[in-house]
Amino acid sequence: MKDAVARDAIKIKAPFAELQEAVRNDRLIGKDVDLTSLQRYGVRVVKQHFSKALIAEMAQHFHTLLASGDIKRSAAHRTEVRFRDDQPFAKIIENQEFLSLARPLFDGEIALDFMRIVKKDTVDRDPVFLHQDAGYQVGRYDAYSIFIALTNCGPDNGGLAFYPGSLNYGHLGDVGGIAPILPPEYPLLHPALEAGDAVIMHAGTWHFSTPNRTGDDRVYLEVNIRSADDPGAKQLLGCEEKREWILNISVSDLFESSREQRMKALYQEIARLKQELAEIKDAPQDATH
């Protein structure tokens, strides 16, 4: 991240007092979706939403599949764990507890973009830089990720942190790490979630995650929801197909040289060079030289 920013060249305006009051008085946390609040602030914590039995079952599946190697962290991502449609997590979109969170979005005309797990543990502890998700996704700016806590997730074990209202700055035009440009009076929401809590986050909301200092598992099941008329949506959830424009394609297939593709190429090149170095070290030495 940049060490310093030329403040005289930057103008950042926000309703700081309102944001501070909302965070200080827990107005972004409750047991319902509160669509008006979510649309303004871009983040909503919903407490004790999912049953303990469902979360325990999902967490057990996660640990079993991770231990067996059936799922694993993506090579070019610090926290992402992808899973197949035939694995248990994919059934969350049929669950009524989940649908009761998702249906208030887009007047119930909802569709799925993607699902994944994002995890930290004793192996993967690193922080994730400040960013917004909109630039990584195909489709319109308005989309929401629902993060379901499968374990306790908070500041100590690398939980997600959000700048409420930052979605109102719009699409940032790049997917790199955001410089520390927000003024000190801009409040941060860094919730301590219990297993079964959820966070709904707009794709434009600026967010990051801290290092996992404890080593305790920090596991979210992330489900990305779009409007049923969004051309980038992959699967309609209980809606009739009415779209005239559809663009169902992965970012890697859409672009020839995306940031993600360049990162993967970099990791592959690093792995190749490490292998070459290991082979050179293991090769027998010529005694005449």
XYZ file of C-alpha atoms in Angstrom, residues 107-280:
174
model
C -38.052 -7.503 -4.967
C -37.597 -11.251 -4.879
C -36.593 -11.482 -8.539
C -33.222 -12.993 -7.690
C -30.552 -15.082 -9.365
C -27.260 -16.713 -8.443
C -23.919 -15.565 -9.787
C -21.446 -17.756 -7.868
C -20.766 -19.607 -4.636
C -17.500 -20.271 -2.849
C -15.940 -20.633 0.597
C -13.456 -18.086 1.918
C -11.333 -19.380 4.757
C -8.410 -18.679 7.026
C -6.819 -21.054 9.512
C -3.411 -22.060 10.854
C -2.180 -22.580 7.274
C -3.670 -19.481 5.643
C -3.387 -16.497 7.968
C -2.643 -13.572 5.652
C -4.737 -10.402 5.511
C -6.606 -9.435 2.344
C -6.116 -5.915 1.020
C -8.789 -3.221 0.885
C -10.888 -3.607 -2.272
C -14.358 -3.727 -3.761
C -15.702 -6.821 -5.533
C -17.548 -5.166 -8.421
C -14.509 -5.153 -10.709
C -14.041 -8.908 -10.380
C -17.596 -9.741 -11.428
C -19.433 -9.911 -14.757
C -22.713 -8.031 -14.759
C -24.188 -4.896 -13.242
C -22.821 -2.894 -10.331
C -25.724 -3.843 -8.042
C -25.004 -7.310 -6.677
C -24.797 -8.675 -3.152
C -22.625 -11.272 -1.450
C -24.199 -13.099 1.457
C -21.430 -14.308 3.777
C -22.660 -17.108 6.048
C -20.406 -17.662 9.054
C -19.697 -21.403 9.402
C -17.385 -20.633 12.329
C -16.901 -17.667 14.612
C -15.409 -14.904 12.451
C -14.034 -11.697 13.935
C -11.120 -9.286 14.171
C -8.826 -11.754 15.959
C -9.049 -14.578 13.418
C -9.107 -12.518 10.235
C -12.770 -11.580 9.882
C -14.123 -9.252 7.217
C -14.185 -5.487 7.861
C -16.272 -2.946 5.952
C -16.458 0.783 5.273
C -20.220 1.387 5.353
C -21.549 3.642 2.633
C -18.460 3.304 0.440
C -20.553 1.723 -2.327
C -21.805 5.259 -3.008
C -18.417 6.187 -4.475
C -19.295 3.924 -7.406
C -17.244 1.607 -9.566
C -13.540 2.287 -9.008
C -12.273 1.235 -12.412
C -9.690 -1.286 -11.208
C -9.433 -4.328 -8.948
C -6.178 -3.502 -7.199
C -5.712 -2.770 -3.517
C -7.233 0.572 -2.520
C -4.786 3.085 -1.034
C -5.411 4.361 2.546
C -7.166 7.493 1.324
C -10.208 7.554 3.602
C -9.943 10.179 6.344
C -9.640 9.100 10.003
C -13.241 10.080 10.734
C -14.565 7.480 8.288
C -15.811 4.656 10.587
C -15.059 0.967 10.137
C -17.495 -1.869 10.794
C -15.535 -4.932 11.921
C -18.144 -7.313 13.337
C -17.537 -10.303 15.565
C -19.778 -12.989 14.093
C -20.877 -16.226 15.684
C -21.483 -19.331 13.603
C -24.910 -18.920 12.029
C -24.692 -15.139 11.637
C -24.557 -13.630 8.164
C -23.351 -10.473 6.433
C -24.993 -9.077 3.312
C -22.576 -6.860 1.368
C -23.038 -4.842 -1.804
C -20.382 -5.548 -4.452
C -19.280 -1.895 -4.346
C -18.586 -1.804 -0.608
C -14.931 -1.297 0.307
C -13.775 -4.114 2.568
C -10.732 -6.096 3.707
C -9.797 -8.759 6.219
C -7.245 -8.736 9.002
C -4.573 -11.385 9.680
C -5.652 -14.518 11.467
C -3.691 -14.000 14.686
C -5.267 -16.838 16.692
C -5.104 -19.582 14.059
C -8.747 -20.458 14.791
C -10.745 -21.398 11.710
C -12.450 -18.448 10.020
C -14.830 -19.811 7.436
C -17.563 -18.077 5.440
C -19.808 -19.620 2.799
C -20.256 -16.824 0.243
C -23.251 -16.727 -2.106
C -23.434 -13.920 -4.680
C -26.924 -12.763 -5.628
C -27.974 -10.608 -8.594
C -31.213 -9.386 -10.066
C -32.982 -11.961 -12.235
C -32.707 -9.534 -15.180
C -28.924 -9.064 -14.767
C -27.143 -10.361 -17.897
C -24.354 -11.786 -15.732
C -26.576 -13.940 -13.512
C -25.930 -17.665 -13.870
C -29.007 -19.341 -12.349
C -32.460 -17.917 -11.686
C -33.844 -18.726 -8.242
C -37.557 -19.375 -8.601
C -38.007 -16.814 -11.383
C -39.063 -16.990 -15.011
C -36.397 -16.270 -17.631
C -37.254 -12.939 -19.276
C -33.824 -11.604 -20.233
C -33.061 -10.296 -23.691
C -29.337 -9.885 -22.915
C -27.264 -12.671 -21.293
C -23.511 -12.867 -20.761
C -22.827 -16.136 -18.927
C -19.064 -16.414 -19.043
C -16.243 -16.592 -16.541
C -13.829 -13.705 -16.159
C -10.986 -15.946 -17.311
C -12.854 -16.772 -20.536
C -14.057 -13.210 -21.068
C -10.625 -11.568 -20.904
C -7.340 -12.291 -22.594
C -5.190 -10.580 -19.966
C -7.127 -9.901 -16.778
C -5.451 -9.199 -13.447
C -6.447 -12.678 -12.265
C -4.942 -14.294 -15.343
C -1.713 -12.342 -14.914
C -1.560 -13.352 -11.254
C -2.012 -17.021 -12.146
C 0.709 -16.750 -14.783
C 3.003 -15.131 -12.200
C 2.403 -17.917 -9.671
C 3.067 -20.521 -12.364
C 6.313 -18.794 -13.324
C 7.397 -18.653 -9.672
C 6.670 -22.372 -9.291
C 8.645 -23.129 -12.460
C 11.649 -21.126 -11.282
C 11.554 -22.808 -7.867
C 11.542 -26.216 -9.560
C 14.483 -25.235 -11.753
C 16.405 -24.003 -8.715
C 15.705 -27.242 -6.845
C 16.903 -29.301 -9.807
C 20.110 -27.258 -10.022
